[in-house]
């Protein structure tokens, strides 16, 4: 859709048979014109189509139903308007009421569709059942207070506002190690008591031996007793110390265990892991809300709509559903340690009810009997217990284990989980921008279509049509109404209507597939060309391009098409795929083996399995062991790669209770109806502007006044009012209309000039734009003040329309001398010689009055001429003396000399505008001529002619490579209409705006002055409108087919409207507005004064046609050879 168009439909429901027809129309078409267009278009349209006559209406059935409805109803029912649930528009020309439910608003039958609240996705409803109920509103009344767009405006003009970007800070949780467990003193009980006992026994033996030789037996007995008591006391002390050490050891172990458990449970699990996971889940669900939330935001026209740009980190990132297998953004610093001497283990337990719902660990200290030699721990004792040294690694790499009975037991924190009762799962995100190809395996057609609809809505919601375009390759289907049912959600979507010009982005058969592949090939090949660089490693897009996403249910033998070379190829191992062409595929097939060679990710949508896997997977040795343990010989590596499972009620079910899938229809319509203001591209610019509309004085006249001498009077008034229409001050003329009013162009050196470039493809309206400016100058300035010189290198059509003007002092075309056997190169050489002679002549003329620019000369010439006119008029003596004093104050002897001197030799001077249409053709002629470079000559004249009153307008349709540095430096203004390539647009405007798919032709243009001091989008005038203003320009409607090429000639009011044709037969068609103005200007310059002289001076021709090869004189009276 172009930015001045809307896509509306007419839905028929007659006797339980239905048919929906969609039409592309300009938004300022009137309701009356639309009704007539549908009526006469259907009447004359007889397509070859396949329908089920029992359920679907044919085109002729629709015509009969429409005709009957219009004749029998005085109100037309319109669904999905801005104003409310529906509108009933009175279509009788006597009463012009528009009923908006209970509110009655006076309106006019000739109002435009947009003023009636009709937008893209609005639907005219033709039915044999006058009772219409349960029609959903486009926007609920309750939502009108939630957004300024619905509250303050009666339009849906939406501005893409600034967006705040949020990124979760990458964080690492570093778990401190537990450290060494307190050690127990080594040695047994015997080791404790043996030393004092051995020492005591030794001392007792020695003492006993000594006592045998001693005479004092009492002393000996005492000493012996003491000797026996000392080791006994020492043994008791040692036993006490051992018992105390054992108790202290147990306490130390208990404290070590408690402290580390508290550290892990409170600091790591509760305050960090669990809390951060909950926070992250909340954030992800806010940043990537559920589909039901998007439905609500669409109704409120949320600022999130179209908000993502290509530079955002979440561009083309969509959700597949909900999953409890999403990894957190933070990392647990994990390092697996193999410590064969460490036997302390831990176990992670699920949350206790009423205990903050956090998992917790307990450290398992091996009991004493486990240290006995030969003891083996049982499997049950080992279950889900891990070495304490492995805790960080297990936390980061595992989530849970599944028992024999299917019960799950938590082991780690690999995925985001929230065990709260009302907690939501986090969304599963997929980055489509750099995935290349997303493979989808689904045997259920309904699930496949639901999957496409889910992705298409998210892409359309978050991204503007400028950034994302969708192409759909559906399974083959001939029945038109079945096609309509399939594309019902997308048919109005701008994201599915702006990639191609006049071609549907929905494919249902081989023919339409070939057409779409051809268009895609053209677009992508141009991108490849723009990507080409001298740098061998340059493989990325040099500029922002529209991302194209192709949903492929049937590939229509894509491998046999030339376009297949652009299907993404697998990158080198370890490298990421780079989307260098802005092209992404989503292939949906029933079997994995039917998917293309490279898929960045594969989604499986079976009845019980909903999961996604990536192409590259890093397998640990623990994972590899699963493959080794596999008993089934058919086990492959595909069975051990990492999958992420997900759920999505909008894909696998019928939506949710609050938001069923039926809401997709109204949500898509809302997105389609929103018109967003694009940079320098406003939909308020009128679609058609006639030449007379630009001339304020003429536009005020009615048709009868225009046919009289009123136009002549206006032109004569302009020419004589030199004070207001002074060519030395400005050359400002209306060339079209923008959203605010008139667009002007002023090629005066002090404004937008003196020189200009114009570019546009065939049919873009560049000739009309330039002719509008030139004829506007001729209406405003007399031939004495402004002249034209036309070089037409495309056959003479341009010069023929303006060549008869008295302002025109020369024309040359590439075919002018063909009848005389004179080459175009020769004609161009004559033209350049004449132009160079004019440059030298102007330099001489300026020297006559000792001035350095044309404007100074013209002003001085006027003063001197006025002095001589007032010399004999005593009533103007003061003015006469004032002018003389001004001349004398200039202190230029050559000027003073003419106060009383002969001014017959003083030549007039005008501004001269040289227009070279299709100037790039001059390059070809330069190659055919060895002695002259036409482009260089024109450029030189442009450089030195700035002060000589010369203005050059260079026009071409193929601008690429034609603008050299000299041309670029000397052309201040550029007008760019629709061009074929982005490179051409960039050379003209510095942007790709004029090559956008939404850029209309037929006079829609950008004007750029300097480097951006003025950048304006406007509609130039159409000079071919009839001079009889009662005859309206043609109204056209395009029938938008479900697939294949649109029917652009469905309705043309000048061809199909019987009433209008009959009315126009009674009117005097006459000539076009341009021809009429040219005719009047020629008549004016033919007027004589009372003494028989011309009322207006007509300039001499600068370029004269060469003499014919054969001269003939039919008047024999003056033939000197008569008598011979």
mmCIF file with all atom_site columns, N, CA and C in Angstrom, residues 1007-1046:
data_model
loop_
_atom_site.group_PDB
_atom_site.id
_atom_site.type_symbol
_atom_site.label_atom_id
_atom_site.label_alt_id
_atom_site.label_comp_id
_atom_site.label_asym_id
_atom_site.label_entity_id
_atom_site.label_seq_id
_atom_site.pdbx_PDB_ins_code
_atom_site.Cartn_x
_atom_site.Cartn_y
_atom_site.Cartn_z
_atom_site.occupancy
_atom_site.B_iso_or_equiv
_atom_site.pdbx_formal_charge
_atom_site.auth_seq_id
_atom_site.auth_comp_id
_atom_site.auth_asym_id
_atom_site.auth_atom_id
_atom_site.pdbx_PDB_model_num
ATOM 1   N N  . UNK A 1 1007 ? 11.520  17.168  -2.087  1.00 0.00 ? 1007 UNK A N  1
ATOM 2   C CA . UNK A 1 1007 ? 12.386  18.268  -2.494  1.00 0.00 ? 1007 UNK A CA 1
ATOM 3   C C  . UNK A 1 1007 ? 13.440  18.466  -1.415  1.00 0.00 ? 1007 UNK A C  1
ATOM 4   N N  . UNK A 1 1008 ? 14.683  18.498  -1.838  1.00 0.00 ? 1008 UNK A N  1
ATOM 5   C CA . UNK A 1 1008 ? 15.812  18.687  -0.925  1.00 0.00 ? 1008 UNK A CA 1
ATOM 6   C C  . UNK A 1 1008 ? 16.585  19.911  -1.376  1.00 0.00 ? 1008 UNK A C  1
ATOM 7   N N  . UNK A 1 1009 ? 16.796  20.840  -0.455  1.00 0.00 ? 1009 UNK A N  1
ATOM 8   C CA . UNK A 1 1009 ? 17.553  22.051  -0.750  1.00 0.00 ? 1009 UNK A CA 1
ATOM 9   C C  . UNK A 1 1009 ? 18.835  22.015  0.063   1.00 0.00 ? 1009 UNK A C  1
ATOM 10  N N  . UNK A 1 1010 ? 19.960  22.195  -0.625  1.00 0.00 ? 1010 UNK A N  1
ATOM 11  C CA . UNK A 1 1010 ? 21.253  22.162  0.054   1.00 0.00 ? 1010 UNK A CA 1
ATOM 12  C C  . UNK A 1 1010 ? 21.507  20.793  0.639   1.00 0.00 ? 1010 UNK A C  1
ATOM 13  N N  . UNK A 1 1011 ? 22.006  20.792  1.850   1.00 0.00 ? 1011 UNK A N  1
ATOM 14  C CA . UNK A 1 1011 ? 22.289  19.530  2.527   1.00 0.00 ? 1011 UNK A CA 1
ATOM 15  C C  . UNK A 1 1011 ? 21.195  19.140  3.509   1.00 0.00 ? 1011 UNK A C  1
ATOM 16  N N  . UNK A 1 1012 ? 20.076  19.845  3.438   1.00 0.00 ? 1012 UNK A N  1
ATOM 17  C CA . UNK A 1 1012 ? 18.963  19.489  4.315   1.00 0.00 ? 1012 UNK A CA 1
ATOM 18  C C  . UNK A 1 1012 ? 18.288  20.675  4.949   1.00 0.00 ? 1012 UNK A C  1
ATOM 19  N N  . UNK A 1 1013 ? 18.607  21.895  4.483   1.00 0.00 ? 1013 UNK A N  1
ATOM 20  C CA . UNK A 1 1013 ? 17.945  23.076  5.045   1.00 0.00 ? 1013 UNK A CA 1
ATOM 21  C C  . UNK A 1 1013 ? 16.447  23.040  4.776   1.00 0.00 ? 1013 UNK A C  1
ATOM 22  N N  . UNK A 1 1014 ? 16.088  22.300  3.735   1.00 0.00 ? 1014 UNK A N  1
ATOM 23  C CA . UNK A 1 1014 ? 14.664  22.100  3.448   1.00 0.00 ? 1014 UNK A CA 1
ATOM 24  C C  . UNK A 1 1014 ? 14.489  20.706  2.859   1.00 0.00 ? 1014 UNK A C  1
ATOM 25  N N  . UNK A 1 1015 ? 13.637  19.930  3.494   1.00 0.00 ? 1015 UNK A N  1
ATOM 26  C CA . UNK A 1 1015 ? 13.355  18.567  3.036   1.00 0.00 ? 1015 UNK A CA 1
ATOM 27  C C  . UNK A 1 1015 ? 11.860  18.370  3.154   1.00 0.00 ? 1015 UNK A C  1
ATOM 28  N N  . UNK A 1 1016 ? 11.188  18.268  2.008   1.00 0.00 ? 1016 UNK A N  1
ATOM 29  C CA . UNK A 1 1016 ? 9.734   18.332  2.010   1.00 0.00 ? 1016 UNK A CA 1
ATOM 30  C C  . UNK A 1 1016 ? 9.153   17.252  1.108   1.00 0.00 ? 1016 UNK A C  1
ATOM 31  N N  . UNK A 1 1017 ? 8.020   16.751  1.520   1.00 0.00 ? 1017 UNK A N  1
ATOM 32  C CA . UNK A 1 1017 ? 7.308   15.708  0.781   1.00 0.00 ? 1017 UNK A CA 1
ATOM 33  C C  . UNK A 1 1017 ? 6.014   16.309  0.250   1.00 0.00 ? 1017 UNK A C  1
ATOM 34  N N  . UNK A 1 1018 ? 5.767   16.191  -1.064  1.00 0.00 ? 1018 UNK A N  1
ATOM 35  C CA . UNK A 1 1018 ? 4.607   16.879  -1.632  1.00 0.00 ? 1018 UNK A CA 1
ATOM 36  C C  . UNK A 1 1018 ? 4.067   16.139  -2.845  1.00 0.00 ? 1018 UNK A C  1
ATOM 37  N N  . UNK A 1 1019 ? 2.897   16.577  -3.268  1.00 0.00 ? 1019 UNK A N  1
ATOM 38  C CA . UNK A 1 1019 ? 2.263   16.072  -4.483  1.00 0.00 ? 1019 UNK A CA 1
ATOM 39  C C  . UNK A 1 1019 ? 2.310   17.169  -5.528  1.00 0.00 ? 1019 UNK A C  1
ATOM 40  N N  . UNK A 1 1020 ? 2.998   16.911  -6.639  1.00 0.00 ? 1020 UNK A N  1
ATOM 41  C CA . UNK A 1 1020 ? 3.079   17.923  -7.691  1.00 0.00 ? 1020 UNK A CA 1
ATOM 42  C C  . UNK A 1 1020 ? 1.781   17.957  -8.484  1.00 0.00 ? 1020 UNK A C  1
ATOM 43  N N  . UNK A 1 1021 ? 1.613   18.993  -9.282  1.00 0.00 ? 1021 UNK A N  1
ATOM 44  C CA . UNK A 1 1021 ? 0.345   19.207  -9.981  1.00 0.00 ? 1021 UNK A CA 1
ATOM 45  C C  . UNK A 1 1021 ? 0.239   18.330  -11.227 1.00 0.00 ? 1021 UNK A C  1
ATOM 46  N N  . UNK A 1 1022 ? -0.998  18.076  -11.595 1.00 0.00 ? 1022 UNK A N  1
ATOM 47  C CA . UNK A 1 1022 ? -1.311  17.362  -12.829 1.00 0.00 ? 1022 UNK A CA 1
ATOM 48  C C  . UNK A 1 1022 ? -1.806  18.386  -13.834 1.00 0.00 ? 1022 UNK A C  1
ATOM 49  N N  . UNK A 1 1023 ? -1.010  18.633  -14.878 1.00 0.00 ? 1023 UNK A N  1
ATOM 50  C CA . UNK A 1 1023 ? -1.346  19.678  -15.844 1.00 0.00 ? 1023 UNK A CA 1
ATOM 51  C C  . UNK A 1 1023 ? -2.318  19.194  -16.911 1.00 0.00 ? 1023 UNK A C  1
ATOM 52  N N  . UNK A 1 1024 ? -2.564  17.878  -16.931 1.00 0.00 ? 1024 UNK A N  1
ATOM 53  C CA . UNK A 1 1024 ? -3.431  17.334  -17.972 1.00 0.00 ? 1024 UNK A CA 1
ATOM 54  C C  . UNK A 1 1024 ? -4.896  17.330  -17.629 1.00 0.00 ? 1024 UNK A C  1
ATOM 55  N N  . UNK A 1 1025 ? -5.264  17.895  -16.476 1.00 0.00 ? 1025 UNK A N  1
ATOM 56  C CA . UNK A 1 1025 ? -6.683  17.979  -16.122 1.00 0.00 ? 1025 UNK A CA 1
ATOM 57  C C  . UNK A 1 1025 ? -7.398  18.893  -17.105 1.00 0.00 ? 1025 UNK A C  1
ATOM 58  N N  . UNK A 1 1026 ? -8.681  18.630  -17.308 1.00 0.00 ? 1026 UNK A N  1
ATOM 59  C CA . UNK A 1 1026 ? -9.439  19.397  -18.277 1.00 0.00 ? 1026 UNK A CA 1
ATOM 60  C C  . UNK A 1 1026 ? -9.640  20.825  -17.812 1.00 0.00 ? 1026 UNK A C  1
ATOM 61  N N  . UNK A 1 1027 ? -9.626  21.738  -18.761 1.00 0.00 ? 1027 UNK A N  1
ATOM 62  C CA . UNK A 1 1027 ? -9.822  23.152  -18.400 1.00 0.00 ? 1027 UNK A CA 1
ATOM 63  C C  . UNK A 1 1027 ? -11.233 23.393  -17.877 1.00 0.00 ? 1027 UNK A C  1
ATOM 64  N N  . UNK A 1 1028 ? -12.154 22.508  -18.252 1.00 0.00 ? 1028 UNK A N  1
ATOM 65  C CA . UNK A 1 1028 ? -13.505 22.578  -17.732 1.00 0.00 ? 1028 UNK A CA 1
ATOM 66  C C  . UNK A 1 1028 ? -13.485 21.977  -16.336 1.00 0.00 ? 1028 UNK A C  1
ATOM 67  N N  . UNK A 1 1029 ? -13.539 22.795  -15.327 1.00 0.00 ? 1029 UNK A N  1
ATOM 68  C CA . UNK A 1 1029 ? -13.397 22.317  -13.952 1.00 0.00 ? 1029 UNK A CA 1
ATOM 69  C C  . UNK A 1 1029 ? -14.592 21.497  -13.475 1.00 0.00 ? 1029 UNK A C  1
ATOM 70  N N  . UNK A 1 1030 ? -15.682 21.493  -14.267 1.00 0.00 ? 1030 UNK A N  1
ATOM 71  C CA . UNK A 1 1030 ? -16.805 20.628  -13.924 1.00 0.00 ? 1030 UNK A CA 1
ATOM 72  C C  . UNK A 1 1030 ? -16.498 19.169  -14.235 1.00 0.00 ? 1030 UNK A C  1
ATOM 73  N N  . UNK A 1 1031 ? -15.482 18.936  -15.049 1.00 0.00 ? 1031 UNK A N  1
ATOM 74  C CA . UNK A 1 1031 ? -15.072 17.577  -15.389 1.00 0.00 ? 1031 UNK A CA 1
ATOM 75  C C  . UNK A 1 1031 ? -14.003 17.153  -14.393 1.00 0.00 ? 1031 UNK A C  1
ATOM 76  N N  . UNK A 1 1032 ? -14.330 16.198  -13.554 1.00 0.00 ? 1032 UNK A N  1
ATOM 77  C CA . UNK A 1 1032 ? -13.421 15.771  -12.502 1.00 0.00 ? 1032 UNK A CA 1
ATOM 78  C C  . UNK A 1 1032 ? -12.391 14.786  -13.050 1.00 0.00 ? 1032 UNK A C  1
ATOM 79  N N  . UNK A 1 1033 ? -11.205 14.770  -12.446 1.00 0.00 ? 1033 UNK A N  1
ATOM 80  C CA . UNK A 1 1033 ? -10.203 13.776  -12.842 1.00 0.00 ? 1033 UNK A CA 1
ATOM 81  C C  . UNK A 1 1033 ? -10.706 12.363  -12.584 1.00 0.00 ? 1033 UNK A C  1
ATOM 82  N N  . UNK A 1 1034 ? -10.128 11.422  -13.263 1.00 0.00 ? 1034 UNK A N  1
ATOM 83  C CA . UNK A 1 1034 ? -10.582 10.038  -13.177 1.00 0.00 ? 1034 UNK A CA 1
ATOM 84  C C  . UNK A 1 1034 ? -10.402 9.484   -11.767 1.00 0.00 ? 1034 UNK A C  1
ATOM 85  N N  . UNK A 1 1035 ? -11.396 8.721   -11.342 1.00 0.00 ? 1035 UNK A N  1
ATOM 86  C CA . UNK A 1 1035 ? -11.319 7.971   -10.082 1.00 0.00 ? 1035 UNK A CA 1
ATOM 87  C C  . UNK A 1 1035 ? -11.006 6.521   -10.414 1.00 0.00 ? 1035 UNK A C  1
ATOM 88  N N  . UNK A 1 1036 ? -10.010 5.957   -9.738  1.00 0.00 ? 1036 UNK A N  1
ATOM 89  C CA . UNK A 1 1036 ? -9.597  4.590   -10.032 1.00 0.00 ? 1036 UNK A CA 1
ATOM 90  C C  . UNK A 1 1036 ? -9.616  3.746   -8.760  1.00 0.00 ? 1036 UNK A C  1
ATOM 91  N N  . UNK A 1 1037 ? -9.922  2.471   -8.933  1.00 0.00 ? 1037 UNK A N  1
ATOM 92  C CA . UNK A 1 1037 ? -9.908  1.512   -7.830  1.00 0.00 ? 1037 UNK A CA 1
ATOM 93  C C  . UNK A 1 1037 ? -9.204  0.247   -8.289  1.00 0.00 ? 1037 UNK A C  1
ATOM 94  N N  . UNK A 1 1038 ? -8.421  -0.326  -7.381  1.00 0.00 ? 1038 UNK A N  1
ATOM 95  C CA . UNK A 1 1038 ? -7.712  -1.569  -7.667  1.00 0.00 ? 1038 UNK A CA 1
ATOM 96  C C  . UNK A 1 1038 ? -8.342  -2.703  -6.872  1.00 0.00 ? 1038 UNK A C  1
ATOM 97  N N  . UNK A 1 1039 ? -8.635  -3.794  -7.571  1.00 0.00 ? 1039 UNK A N  1
ATOM 98  C CA . UNK A 1 1039 ? -9.161  -4.986  -6.913  1.00 0.00 ? 1039 UNK A CA 1
ATOM 99  C C  . UNK A 1 1039 ? -7.987  -5.816  -6.409  1.00 0.00 ? 1039 UNK A C  1
ATOM 100 N N  . UNK A 1 1040 ? -7.934  -6.007  -5.093  1.00 0.00 ? 1040 UNK A N  1
ATOM 101 C CA . UNK A 1 1040 ? -6.828  -6.730  -4.470  1.00 0.00 ? 1040 UNK A CA 1
ATOM 102 C C  . UNK A 1 1040 ? -7.185  -8.204  -4.414  1.00 0.00 ? 1040 UNK A C  1
ATOM 103 N N  . UNK A 1 1041 ? -6.502  -8.992  -5.223  1.00 0.00 ? 1041 UNK A N  1
ATOM 104 C CA . UNK A 1 1041 ? -6.756  -10.427 -5.277  1.00 0.00 ? 1041 UNK A CA 1
ATOM 105 C C  . UNK A 1 1041 ? -6.103  -11.132 -4.089  1.00 0.00 ? 1041 UNK A C  1
ATOM 106 N N  . UNK A 1 1042 ? -6.576  -12.330 -3.790  1.00 0.00 ? 1042 UNK A N  1
ATOM 107 C CA . UNK A 1 1042 ? -5.980  -13.105 -2.705  1.00 0.00 ? 1042 UNK A CA 1
ATOM 108 C C  . UNK A 1 1042 ? -4.557  -13.513 -3.028  1.00 0.00 ? 1042 UNK A C  1
ATOM 109 N N  . UNK A 1 1043 ? -4.296  -13.748 -4.307  1.00 0.00 ? 1043 UNK A N  1
ATOM 110 C CA . UNK A 1 1043 ? -2.972  -14.199 -4.726  1.00 0.00 ? 1043 UNK A CA 1
ATOM 111 C C  . UNK A 1 1043 ? -2.714  -13.699 -6.140  1.00 0.00 ? 1043 UNK A C  1
ATOM 112 N N  . UNK A 1 1044 ? -1.449  -13.540 -6.490  1.00 0.00 ? 1044 UNK A N  1
ATOM 113 C CA . UNK A 1 1044 ? -1.108  -13.092 -7.831  1.00 0.00 ? 1044 UNK A CA 1
ATOM 114 C C  . UNK A 1 1044 ? -1.214  -11.588 -7.995  1.00 0.00 ? 1044 UNK A C  1
ATOM 115 N N  . UNK A 1 1045 ? -1.264  -11.149 -9.251  1.00 0.00 ? 1045 UNK A N  1
ATOM 116 C CA . UNK A 1 1045 ? -1.294  -9.723  -9.559  1.00 0.00 ? 1045 UNK A CA 1
ATOM 117 C C  . UNK A 1 1045 ? -2.654  -9.105  -9.233  1.00 0.00 ? 1045 UNK A C  1
ATOM 118 N N  . UNK A 1 1046 ? -2.610  -7.863  -8.728  1.00 0.00 ? 1046 UNK A N  1
ATOM 119 C CA . UNK A 1 1046 ? -3.842  -7.118  -8.476  1.00 0.00 ? 1046 UNK A CA 1
ATOM 120 C C  . UNK A 1 1046 ? -4.455  -6.679  -9.814  1.00 0.00 ? 1046 UNK A C  1
#
